[in-house]
PDB file of C-alpha atoms and ligand atoms in Angstrom:
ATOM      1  CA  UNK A   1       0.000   0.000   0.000  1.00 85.00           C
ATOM      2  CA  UNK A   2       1.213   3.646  -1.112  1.00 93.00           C
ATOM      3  CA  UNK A   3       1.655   5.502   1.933  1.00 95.00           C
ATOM      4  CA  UNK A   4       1.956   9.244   2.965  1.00 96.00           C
ATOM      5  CA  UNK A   5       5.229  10.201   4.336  1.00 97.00           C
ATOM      6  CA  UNK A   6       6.121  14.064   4.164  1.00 98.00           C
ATOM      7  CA  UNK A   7       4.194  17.112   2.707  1.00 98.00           C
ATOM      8  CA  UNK A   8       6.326  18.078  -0.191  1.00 97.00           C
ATOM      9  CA  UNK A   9       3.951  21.360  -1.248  1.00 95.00           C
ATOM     10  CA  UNK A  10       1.042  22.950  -0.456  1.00 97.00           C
ATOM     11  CA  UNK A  11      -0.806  24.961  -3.184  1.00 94.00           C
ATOM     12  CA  UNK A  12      -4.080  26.829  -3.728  1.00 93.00           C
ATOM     13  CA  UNK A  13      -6.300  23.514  -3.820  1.00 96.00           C
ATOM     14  CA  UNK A  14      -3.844  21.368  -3.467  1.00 97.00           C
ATOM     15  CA  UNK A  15      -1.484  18.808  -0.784  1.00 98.00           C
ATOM     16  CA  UNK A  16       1.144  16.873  -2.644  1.00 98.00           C
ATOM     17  CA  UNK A  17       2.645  14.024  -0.204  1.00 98.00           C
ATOM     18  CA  UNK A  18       5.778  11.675  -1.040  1.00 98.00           C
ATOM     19  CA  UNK A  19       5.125   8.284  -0.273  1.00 98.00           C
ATOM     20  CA  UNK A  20       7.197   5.872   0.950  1.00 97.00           C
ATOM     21  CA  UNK A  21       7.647   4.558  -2.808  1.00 98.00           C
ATOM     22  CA  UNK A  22      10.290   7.032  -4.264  1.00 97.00           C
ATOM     23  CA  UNK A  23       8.731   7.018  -7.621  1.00 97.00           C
ATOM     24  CA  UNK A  24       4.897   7.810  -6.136  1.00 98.00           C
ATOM     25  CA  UNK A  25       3.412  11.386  -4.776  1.00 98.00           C
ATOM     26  CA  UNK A  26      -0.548  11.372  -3.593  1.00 98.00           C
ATOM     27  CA  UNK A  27      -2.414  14.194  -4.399  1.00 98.00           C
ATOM     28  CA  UNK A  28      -4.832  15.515  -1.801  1.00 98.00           C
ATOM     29  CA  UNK A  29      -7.585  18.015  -3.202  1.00 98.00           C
ATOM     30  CA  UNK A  30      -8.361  20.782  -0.522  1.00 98.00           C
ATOM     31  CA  UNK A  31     -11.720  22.366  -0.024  1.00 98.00           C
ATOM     32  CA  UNK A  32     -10.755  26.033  -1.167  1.00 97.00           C
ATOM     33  CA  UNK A  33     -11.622  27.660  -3.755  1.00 97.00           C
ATOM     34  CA  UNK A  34      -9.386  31.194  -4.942  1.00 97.00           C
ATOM     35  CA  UNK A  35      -9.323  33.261  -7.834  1.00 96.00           C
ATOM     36  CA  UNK A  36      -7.925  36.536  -8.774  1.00 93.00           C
ATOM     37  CA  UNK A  37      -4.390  34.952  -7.720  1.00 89.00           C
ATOM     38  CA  UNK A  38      -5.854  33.908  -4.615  1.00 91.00           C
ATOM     39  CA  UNK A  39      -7.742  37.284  -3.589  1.00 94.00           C
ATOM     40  CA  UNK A  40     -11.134  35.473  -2.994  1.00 96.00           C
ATOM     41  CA  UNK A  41     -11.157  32.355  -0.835  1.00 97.00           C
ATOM     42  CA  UNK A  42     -13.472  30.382   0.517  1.00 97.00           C
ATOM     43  CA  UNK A  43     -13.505  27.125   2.122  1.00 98.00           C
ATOM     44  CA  UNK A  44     -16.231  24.979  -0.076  1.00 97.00           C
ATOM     45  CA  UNK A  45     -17.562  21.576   1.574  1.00 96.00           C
ATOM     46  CA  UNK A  46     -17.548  18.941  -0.969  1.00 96.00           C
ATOM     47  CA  UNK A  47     -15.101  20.349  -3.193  1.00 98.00           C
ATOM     48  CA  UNK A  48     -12.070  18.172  -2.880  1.00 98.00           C
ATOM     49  CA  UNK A  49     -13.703  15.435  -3.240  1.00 98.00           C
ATOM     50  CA  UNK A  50     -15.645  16.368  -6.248  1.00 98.00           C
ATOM     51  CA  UNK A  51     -12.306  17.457  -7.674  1.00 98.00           C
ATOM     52  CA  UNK A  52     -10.998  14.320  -6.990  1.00 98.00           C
ATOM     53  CA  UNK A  53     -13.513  12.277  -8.886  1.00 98.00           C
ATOM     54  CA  UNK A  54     -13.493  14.325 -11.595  1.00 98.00           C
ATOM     55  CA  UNK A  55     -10.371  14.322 -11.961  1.00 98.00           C
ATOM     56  CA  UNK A  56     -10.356  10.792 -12.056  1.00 98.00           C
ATOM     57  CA  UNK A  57     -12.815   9.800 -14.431  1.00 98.00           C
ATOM     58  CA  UNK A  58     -10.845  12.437 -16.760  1.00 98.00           C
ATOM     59  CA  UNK A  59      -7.623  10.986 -16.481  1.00 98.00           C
ATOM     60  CA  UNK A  60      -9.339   7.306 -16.857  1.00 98.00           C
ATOM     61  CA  UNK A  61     -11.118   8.829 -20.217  1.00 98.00           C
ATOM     62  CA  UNK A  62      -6.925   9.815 -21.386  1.00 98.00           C
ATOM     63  CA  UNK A  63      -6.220   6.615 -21.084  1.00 98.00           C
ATOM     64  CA  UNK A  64      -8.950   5.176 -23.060  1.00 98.00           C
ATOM     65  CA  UNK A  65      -7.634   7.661 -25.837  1.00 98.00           C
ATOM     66  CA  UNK A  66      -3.872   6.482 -25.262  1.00 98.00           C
ATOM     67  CA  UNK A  67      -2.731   9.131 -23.761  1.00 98.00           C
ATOM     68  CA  UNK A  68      -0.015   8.991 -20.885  1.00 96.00           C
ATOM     69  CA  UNK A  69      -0.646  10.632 -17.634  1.00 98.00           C
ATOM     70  CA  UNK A  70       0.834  10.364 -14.113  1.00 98.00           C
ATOM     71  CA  UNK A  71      -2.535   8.596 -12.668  1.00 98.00           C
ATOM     72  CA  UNK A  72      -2.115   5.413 -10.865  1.00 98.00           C
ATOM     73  CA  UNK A  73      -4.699   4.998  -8.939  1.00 98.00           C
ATOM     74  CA  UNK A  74      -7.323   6.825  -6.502  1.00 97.00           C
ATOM     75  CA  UNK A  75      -6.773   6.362  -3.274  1.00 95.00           C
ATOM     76  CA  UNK A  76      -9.016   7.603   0.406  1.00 87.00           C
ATOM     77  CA  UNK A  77     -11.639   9.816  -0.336  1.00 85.00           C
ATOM     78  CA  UNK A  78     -10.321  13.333  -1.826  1.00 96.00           C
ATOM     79  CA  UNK A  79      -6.813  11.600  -2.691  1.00 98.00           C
ATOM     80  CA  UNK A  80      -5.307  10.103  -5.828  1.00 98.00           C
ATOM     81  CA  UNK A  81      -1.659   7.952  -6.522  1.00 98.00           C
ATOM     82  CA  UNK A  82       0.010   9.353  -9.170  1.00 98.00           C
ATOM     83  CA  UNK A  83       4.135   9.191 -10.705  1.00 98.00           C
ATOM     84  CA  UNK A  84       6.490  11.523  -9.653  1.00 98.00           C
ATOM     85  CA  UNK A  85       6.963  13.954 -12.448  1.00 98.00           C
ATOM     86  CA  UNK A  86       9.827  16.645 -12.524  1.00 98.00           C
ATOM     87  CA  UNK A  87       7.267  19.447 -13.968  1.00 98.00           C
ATOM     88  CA  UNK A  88       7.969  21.525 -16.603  1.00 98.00           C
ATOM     89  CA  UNK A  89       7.023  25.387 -15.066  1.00 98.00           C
ATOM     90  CA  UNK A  90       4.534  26.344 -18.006  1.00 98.00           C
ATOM     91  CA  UNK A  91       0.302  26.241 -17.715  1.00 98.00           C
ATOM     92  CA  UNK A  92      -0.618  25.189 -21.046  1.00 99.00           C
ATOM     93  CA  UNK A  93      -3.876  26.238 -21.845  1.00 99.00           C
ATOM     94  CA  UNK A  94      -6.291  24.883 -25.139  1.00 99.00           C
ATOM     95  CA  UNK A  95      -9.110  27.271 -25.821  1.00 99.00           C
ATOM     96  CA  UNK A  96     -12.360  26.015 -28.255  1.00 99.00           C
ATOM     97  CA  UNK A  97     -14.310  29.025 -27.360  1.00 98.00           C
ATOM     98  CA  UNK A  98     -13.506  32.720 -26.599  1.00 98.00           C
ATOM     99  CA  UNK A  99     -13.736  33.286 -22.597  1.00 98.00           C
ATOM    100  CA  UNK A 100     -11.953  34.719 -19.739  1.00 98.00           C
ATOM    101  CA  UNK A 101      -8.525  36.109 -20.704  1.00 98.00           C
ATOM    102  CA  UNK A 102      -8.906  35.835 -24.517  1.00 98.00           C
ATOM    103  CA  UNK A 103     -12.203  37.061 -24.730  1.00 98.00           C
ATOM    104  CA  UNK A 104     -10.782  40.325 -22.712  1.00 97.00           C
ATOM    105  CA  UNK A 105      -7.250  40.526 -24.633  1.00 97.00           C
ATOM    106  CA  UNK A 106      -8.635  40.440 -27.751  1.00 98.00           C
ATOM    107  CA  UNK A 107     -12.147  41.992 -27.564  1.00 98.00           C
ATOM    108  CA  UNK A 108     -14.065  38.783 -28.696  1.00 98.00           C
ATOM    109  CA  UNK A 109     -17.629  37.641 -26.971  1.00 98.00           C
ATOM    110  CA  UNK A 110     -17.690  35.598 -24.690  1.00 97.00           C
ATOM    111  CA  UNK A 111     -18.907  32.536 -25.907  1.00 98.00           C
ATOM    112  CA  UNK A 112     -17.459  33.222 -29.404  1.00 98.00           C
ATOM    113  CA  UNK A 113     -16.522  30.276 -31.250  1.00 98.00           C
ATOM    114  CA  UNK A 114     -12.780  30.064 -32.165  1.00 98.00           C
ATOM    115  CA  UNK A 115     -11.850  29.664 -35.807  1.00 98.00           C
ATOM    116  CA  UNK A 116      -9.820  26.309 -34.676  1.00 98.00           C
ATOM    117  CA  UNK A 117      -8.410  25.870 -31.216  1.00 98.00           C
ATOM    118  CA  UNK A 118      -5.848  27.754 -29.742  1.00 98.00           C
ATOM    119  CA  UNK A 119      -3.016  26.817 -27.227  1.00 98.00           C
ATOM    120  CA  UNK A 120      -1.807  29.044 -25.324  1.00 98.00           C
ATOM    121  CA  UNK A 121       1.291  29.450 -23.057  1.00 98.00           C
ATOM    122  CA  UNK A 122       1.259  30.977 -19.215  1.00 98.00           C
ATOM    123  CA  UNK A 123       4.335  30.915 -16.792  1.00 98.00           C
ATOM    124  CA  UNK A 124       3.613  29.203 -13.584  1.00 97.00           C
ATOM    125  CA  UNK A 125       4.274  31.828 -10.965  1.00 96.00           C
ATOM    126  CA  UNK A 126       1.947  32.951  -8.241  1.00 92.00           C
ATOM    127  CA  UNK A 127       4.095  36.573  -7.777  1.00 94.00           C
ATOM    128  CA  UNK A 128       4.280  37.331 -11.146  1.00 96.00           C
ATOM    129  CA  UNK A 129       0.482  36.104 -11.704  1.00 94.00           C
ATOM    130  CA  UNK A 130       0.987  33.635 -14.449  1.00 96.00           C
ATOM    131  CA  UNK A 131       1.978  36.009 -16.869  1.00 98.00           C
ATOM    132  CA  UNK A 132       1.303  34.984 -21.018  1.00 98.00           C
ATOM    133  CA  UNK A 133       4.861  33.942 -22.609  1.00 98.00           C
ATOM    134  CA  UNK A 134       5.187  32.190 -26.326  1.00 98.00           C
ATOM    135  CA  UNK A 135       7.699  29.468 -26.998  1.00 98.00           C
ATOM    136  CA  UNK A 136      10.259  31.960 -27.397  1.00 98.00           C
ATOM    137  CA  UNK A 137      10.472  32.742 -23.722  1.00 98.00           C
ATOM    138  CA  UNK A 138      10.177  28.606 -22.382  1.00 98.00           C
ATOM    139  CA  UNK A 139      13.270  27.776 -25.035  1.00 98.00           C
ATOM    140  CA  UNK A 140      15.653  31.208 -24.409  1.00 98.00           C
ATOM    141  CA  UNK A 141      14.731  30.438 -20.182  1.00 98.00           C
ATOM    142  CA  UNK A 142      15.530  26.794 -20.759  1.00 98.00           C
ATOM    143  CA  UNK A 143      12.164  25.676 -19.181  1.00 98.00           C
ATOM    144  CA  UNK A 144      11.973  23.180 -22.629  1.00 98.00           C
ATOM    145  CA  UNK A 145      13.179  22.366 -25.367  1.00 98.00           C
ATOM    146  CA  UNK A 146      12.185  22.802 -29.099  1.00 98.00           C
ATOM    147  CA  UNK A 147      11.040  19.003 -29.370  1.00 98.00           C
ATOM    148  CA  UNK A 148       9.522  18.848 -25.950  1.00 98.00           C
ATOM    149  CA  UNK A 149       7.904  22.196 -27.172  1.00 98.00           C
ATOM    150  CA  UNK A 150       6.369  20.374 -30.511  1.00 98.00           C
ATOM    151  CA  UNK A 151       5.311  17.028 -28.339  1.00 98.00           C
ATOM    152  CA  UNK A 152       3.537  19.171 -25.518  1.00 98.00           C
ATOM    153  CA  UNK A 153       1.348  20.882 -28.785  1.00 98.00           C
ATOM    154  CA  UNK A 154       0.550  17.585 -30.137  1.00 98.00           C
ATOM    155  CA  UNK A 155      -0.186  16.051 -26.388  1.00 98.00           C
ATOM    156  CA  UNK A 156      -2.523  19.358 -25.871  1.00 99.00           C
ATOM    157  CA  UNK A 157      -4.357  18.872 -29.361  1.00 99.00           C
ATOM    158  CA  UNK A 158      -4.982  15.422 -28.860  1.00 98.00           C
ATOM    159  CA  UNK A 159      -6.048  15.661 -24.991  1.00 99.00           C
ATOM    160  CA  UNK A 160      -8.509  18.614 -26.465  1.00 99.00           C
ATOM    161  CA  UNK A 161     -10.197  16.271 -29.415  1.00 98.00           C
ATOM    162  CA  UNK A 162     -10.050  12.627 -26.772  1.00 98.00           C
ATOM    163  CA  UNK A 163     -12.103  15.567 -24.159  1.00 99.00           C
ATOM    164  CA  UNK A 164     -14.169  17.592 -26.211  1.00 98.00           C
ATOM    165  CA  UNK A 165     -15.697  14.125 -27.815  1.00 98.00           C
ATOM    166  CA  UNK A 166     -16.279  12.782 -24.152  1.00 98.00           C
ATOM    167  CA  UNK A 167     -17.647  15.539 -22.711  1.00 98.00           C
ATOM    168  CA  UNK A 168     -19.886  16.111 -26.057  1.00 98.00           C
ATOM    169  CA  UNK A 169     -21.115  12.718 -25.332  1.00 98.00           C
ATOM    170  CA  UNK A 170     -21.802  13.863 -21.374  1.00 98.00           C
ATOM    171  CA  UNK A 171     -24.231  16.695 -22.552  1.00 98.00           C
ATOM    172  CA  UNK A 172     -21.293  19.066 -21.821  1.00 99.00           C
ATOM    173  CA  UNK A 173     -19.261  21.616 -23.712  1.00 98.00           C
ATOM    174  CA  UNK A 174     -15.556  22.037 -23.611  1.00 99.00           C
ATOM    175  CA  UNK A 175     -14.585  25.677 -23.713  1.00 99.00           C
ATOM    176  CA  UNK A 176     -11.344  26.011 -22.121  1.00 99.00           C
ATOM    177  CA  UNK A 177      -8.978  23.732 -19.878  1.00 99.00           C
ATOM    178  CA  UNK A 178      -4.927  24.133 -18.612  1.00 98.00           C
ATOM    179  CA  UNK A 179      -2.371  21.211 -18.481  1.00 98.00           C
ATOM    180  CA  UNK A 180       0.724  20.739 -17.011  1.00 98.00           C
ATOM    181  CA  UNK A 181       3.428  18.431 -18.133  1.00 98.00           C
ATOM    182  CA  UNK A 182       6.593  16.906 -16.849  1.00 98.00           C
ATOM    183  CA  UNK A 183       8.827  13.977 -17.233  1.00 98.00           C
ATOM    184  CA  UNK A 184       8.715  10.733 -15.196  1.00 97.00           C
ATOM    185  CA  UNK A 185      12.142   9.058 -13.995  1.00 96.00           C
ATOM    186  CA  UNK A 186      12.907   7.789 -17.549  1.00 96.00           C
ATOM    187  CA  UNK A 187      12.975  10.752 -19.462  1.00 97.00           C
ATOM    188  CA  UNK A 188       8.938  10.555 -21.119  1.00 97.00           C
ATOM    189  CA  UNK A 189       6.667  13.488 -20.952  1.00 98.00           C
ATOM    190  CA  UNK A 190       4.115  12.886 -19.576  1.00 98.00           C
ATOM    191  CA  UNK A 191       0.191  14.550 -18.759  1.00 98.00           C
ATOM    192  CA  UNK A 192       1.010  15.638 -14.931  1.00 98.00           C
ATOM    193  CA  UNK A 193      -1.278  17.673 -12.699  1.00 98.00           C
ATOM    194  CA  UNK A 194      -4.928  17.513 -12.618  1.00 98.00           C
ATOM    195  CA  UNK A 195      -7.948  18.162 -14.550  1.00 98.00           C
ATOM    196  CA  UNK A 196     -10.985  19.706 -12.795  1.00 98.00           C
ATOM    197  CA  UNK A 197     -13.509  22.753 -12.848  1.00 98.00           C
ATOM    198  CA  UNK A 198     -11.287  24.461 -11.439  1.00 98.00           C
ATOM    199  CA  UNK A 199      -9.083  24.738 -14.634  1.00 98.00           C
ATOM    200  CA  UNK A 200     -11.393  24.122 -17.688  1.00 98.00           C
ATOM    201  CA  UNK A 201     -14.470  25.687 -18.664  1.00 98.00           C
ATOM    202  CA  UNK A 202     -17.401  23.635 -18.579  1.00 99.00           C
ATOM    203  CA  UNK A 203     -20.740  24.636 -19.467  1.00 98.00           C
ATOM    204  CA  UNK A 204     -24.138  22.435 -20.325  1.00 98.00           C
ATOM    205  CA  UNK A 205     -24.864  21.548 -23.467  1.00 98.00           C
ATOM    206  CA  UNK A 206     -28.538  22.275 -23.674  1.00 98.00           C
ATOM    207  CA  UNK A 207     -28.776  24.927 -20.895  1.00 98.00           C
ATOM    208  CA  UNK A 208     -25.741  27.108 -21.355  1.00 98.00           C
ATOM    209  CA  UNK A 209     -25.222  27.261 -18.078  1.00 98.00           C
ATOM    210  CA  UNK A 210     -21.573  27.548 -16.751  1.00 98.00           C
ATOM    211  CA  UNK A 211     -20.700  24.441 -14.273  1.00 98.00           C
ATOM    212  CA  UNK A 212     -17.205  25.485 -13.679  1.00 98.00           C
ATOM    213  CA  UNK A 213     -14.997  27.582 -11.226  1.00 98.00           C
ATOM    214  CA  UNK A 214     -16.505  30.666 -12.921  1.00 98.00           C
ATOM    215  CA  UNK A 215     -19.446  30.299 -10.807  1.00 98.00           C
ATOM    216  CA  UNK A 216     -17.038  31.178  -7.955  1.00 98.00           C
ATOM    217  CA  UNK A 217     -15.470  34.049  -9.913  1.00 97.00           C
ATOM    218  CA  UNK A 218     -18.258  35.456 -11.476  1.00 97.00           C
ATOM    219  CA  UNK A 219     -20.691  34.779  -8.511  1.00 97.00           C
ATOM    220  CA  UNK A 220     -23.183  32.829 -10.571  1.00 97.00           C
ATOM    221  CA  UNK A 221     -24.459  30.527  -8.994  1.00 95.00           C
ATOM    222  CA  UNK A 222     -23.395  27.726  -5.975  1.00 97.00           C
ATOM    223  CA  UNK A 223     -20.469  25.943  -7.052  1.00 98.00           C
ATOM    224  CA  UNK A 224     -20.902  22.495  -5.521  1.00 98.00           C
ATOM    225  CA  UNK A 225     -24.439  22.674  -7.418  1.00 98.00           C
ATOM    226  CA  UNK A 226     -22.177  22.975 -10.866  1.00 98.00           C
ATOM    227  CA  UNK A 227     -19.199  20.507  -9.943  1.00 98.00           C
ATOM    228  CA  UNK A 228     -22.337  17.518  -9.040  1.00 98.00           C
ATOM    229  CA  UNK A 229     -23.594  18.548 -12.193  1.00 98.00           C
ATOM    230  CA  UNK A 230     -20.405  17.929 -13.843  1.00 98.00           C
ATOM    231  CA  UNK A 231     -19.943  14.484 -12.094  1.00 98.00           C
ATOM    232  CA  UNK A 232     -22.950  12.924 -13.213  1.00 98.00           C
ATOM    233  CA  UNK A 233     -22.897  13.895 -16.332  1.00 98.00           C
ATOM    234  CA  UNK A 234     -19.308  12.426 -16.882  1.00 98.00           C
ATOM    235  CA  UNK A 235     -20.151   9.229 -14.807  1.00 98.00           C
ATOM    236  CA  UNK A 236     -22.588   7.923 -17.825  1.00 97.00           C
ATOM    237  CA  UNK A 237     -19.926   7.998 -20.281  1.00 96.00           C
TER     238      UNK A 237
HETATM  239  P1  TMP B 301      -8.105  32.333 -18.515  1.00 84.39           P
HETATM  240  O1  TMP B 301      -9.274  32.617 -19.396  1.00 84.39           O
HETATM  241  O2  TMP B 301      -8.211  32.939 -17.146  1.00 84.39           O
HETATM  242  O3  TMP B 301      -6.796  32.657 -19.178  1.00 84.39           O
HETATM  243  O4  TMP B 301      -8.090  30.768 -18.256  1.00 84.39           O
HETATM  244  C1  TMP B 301      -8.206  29.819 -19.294  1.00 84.39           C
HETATM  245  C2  TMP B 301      -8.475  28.447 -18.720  1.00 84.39           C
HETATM  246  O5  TMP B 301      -7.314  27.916 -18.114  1.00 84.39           O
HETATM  247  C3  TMP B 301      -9.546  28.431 -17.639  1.00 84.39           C
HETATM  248  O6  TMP B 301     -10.308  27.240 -17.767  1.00 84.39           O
HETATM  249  C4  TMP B 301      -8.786  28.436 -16.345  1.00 84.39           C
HETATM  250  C5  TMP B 301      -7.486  27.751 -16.712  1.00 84.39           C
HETATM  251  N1  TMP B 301      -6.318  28.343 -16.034  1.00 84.39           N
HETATM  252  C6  TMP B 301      -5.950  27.875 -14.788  1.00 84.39           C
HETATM  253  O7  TMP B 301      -6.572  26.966 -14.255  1.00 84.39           O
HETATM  254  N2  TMP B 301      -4.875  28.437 -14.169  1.00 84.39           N
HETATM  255  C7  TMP B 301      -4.151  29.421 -14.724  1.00 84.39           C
HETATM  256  O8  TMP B 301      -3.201  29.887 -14.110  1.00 84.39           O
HETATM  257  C8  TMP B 301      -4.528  29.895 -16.035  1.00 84.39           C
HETATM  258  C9  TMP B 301      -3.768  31.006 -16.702  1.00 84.39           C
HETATM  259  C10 TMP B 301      -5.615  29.344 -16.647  1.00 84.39           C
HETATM  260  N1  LIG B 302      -6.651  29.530  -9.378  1.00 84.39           N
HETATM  261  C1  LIG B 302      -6.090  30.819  -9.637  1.00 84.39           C
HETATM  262  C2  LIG B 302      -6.223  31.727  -8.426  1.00 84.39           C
HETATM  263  O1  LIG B 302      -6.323  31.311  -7.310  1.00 84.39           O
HETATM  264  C3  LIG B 302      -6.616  31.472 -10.877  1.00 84.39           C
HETATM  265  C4  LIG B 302      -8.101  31.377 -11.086  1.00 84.39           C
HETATM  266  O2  LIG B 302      -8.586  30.265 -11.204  1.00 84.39           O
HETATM  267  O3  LIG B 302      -8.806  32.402 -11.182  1.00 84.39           O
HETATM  268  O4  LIG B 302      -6.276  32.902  -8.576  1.00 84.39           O
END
């Protein structure tokens, strides 16, 4: 049995643990919910372990498309196994439909269809608030390489068609969702991190309605009410 040993970070919404198998981290998802770089916070009942099932069932729908991630398993209630990954320090973000950030940087509607999808770059840092770089910045700052560069693009792509056909099938559109990649102990890259509400845009196929974090944002509406939404949808595919 995997086994918790020593807190190695503490994020946002996150716990990550070493375990006493060098090669294995759990992943505990927290109850809080921020935004604005962490300016609103709340403490949400329910939300780690709605995270954590999502999350889940989203990594377990990569893997049906052949896609490598650092799942292993789930473990206790709001906690997942997952390989160590030495993480590449980039948010790499897939957009179908104009919201958020784009929508604002470039004037479109929200809601907008894109003319194909677009992937986007953001450098992980909380100070700096994960400011928008192109590949020019992650190759001169040496966070990857040209080839990783060109294998994270066609990892994105294909993680964005394997989702957007899932979550079609769920009743559930796929606007917008971040990744995070690393490499495992034998040099791969591989799908690290986690996908939830909290980092796509998710909003109901028939209704419109938004299901994701941006009910916490925008104050629209109770987010547990949007994340058990999400959950049940996804559980039928
Ligand atoms: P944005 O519209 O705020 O740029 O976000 C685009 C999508 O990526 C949205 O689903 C939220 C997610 N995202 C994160 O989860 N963390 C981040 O730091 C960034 C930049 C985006
Ligand atoms: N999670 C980030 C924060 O705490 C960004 C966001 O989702 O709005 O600000």
């Amino acid at each position: 049995m995997v086994e918790e040993t020593k807190l190695l970070y503490e994020g946002k919404a996150k716990k990550v643990y070493e375990t006493n198998d060098p090669n294995l981290l759990i992943i505990y998802f927290k109850d809080d919910a921020t935004a604005f770089n962490g300016k609103k916070h709340e403490i949400i009942d329910e939300k780690g372990a709605l995270n954590k099932a999502i999350t889940t069932k989203v990594f377990q729908w990569l893997e049906e498309c052949g896609i490598k991630t650092h799942f292993v398993e789930e473990n206790s209630g709001r906690e997942i196994v997952v390989k160590r990954l030495k993480m590449i320090p980039v948010e790499v973000v897939v957009r179908n439909i104009a919201a958020g950030s784009i929508a604002k940087r470039l004037g479109l509607k929200q809601g907008e269809k894109l003319p194909r999808p677009i992937l986007e770059y953001y450098y992980k840092s909380d100070e700096l608030d994960d400011p928008w770089i192109n590949e020019d910045h992650i190759t001169a700052f040496g966070w990857a390489d040209e080839e990783t560069l060109k294998k994270i693009r066609e990892i994105a792509f294909k993680v964005n068609e394997c989702l957007r056909e899932k979550f079609d099938k769920a009743g559930i559109i796929l606007v917008d969702f971040k990744l995070e990649f690393g490499f495992d102990n034998e040099g791969n890259l591989v799908l690290g991190d986690e996908f939830t509400p909290d980092g796509s845009r998710l909003w109901d196929k028939e209704t419109g309605e938004v299901l994701d974090k941006d009910r916490f944002r925008r104050d629209l509406g109770d987010l547990i009410e949007g994340y058990e939404k999400i959950l049940m949808k996804i559980s039928r595919v």
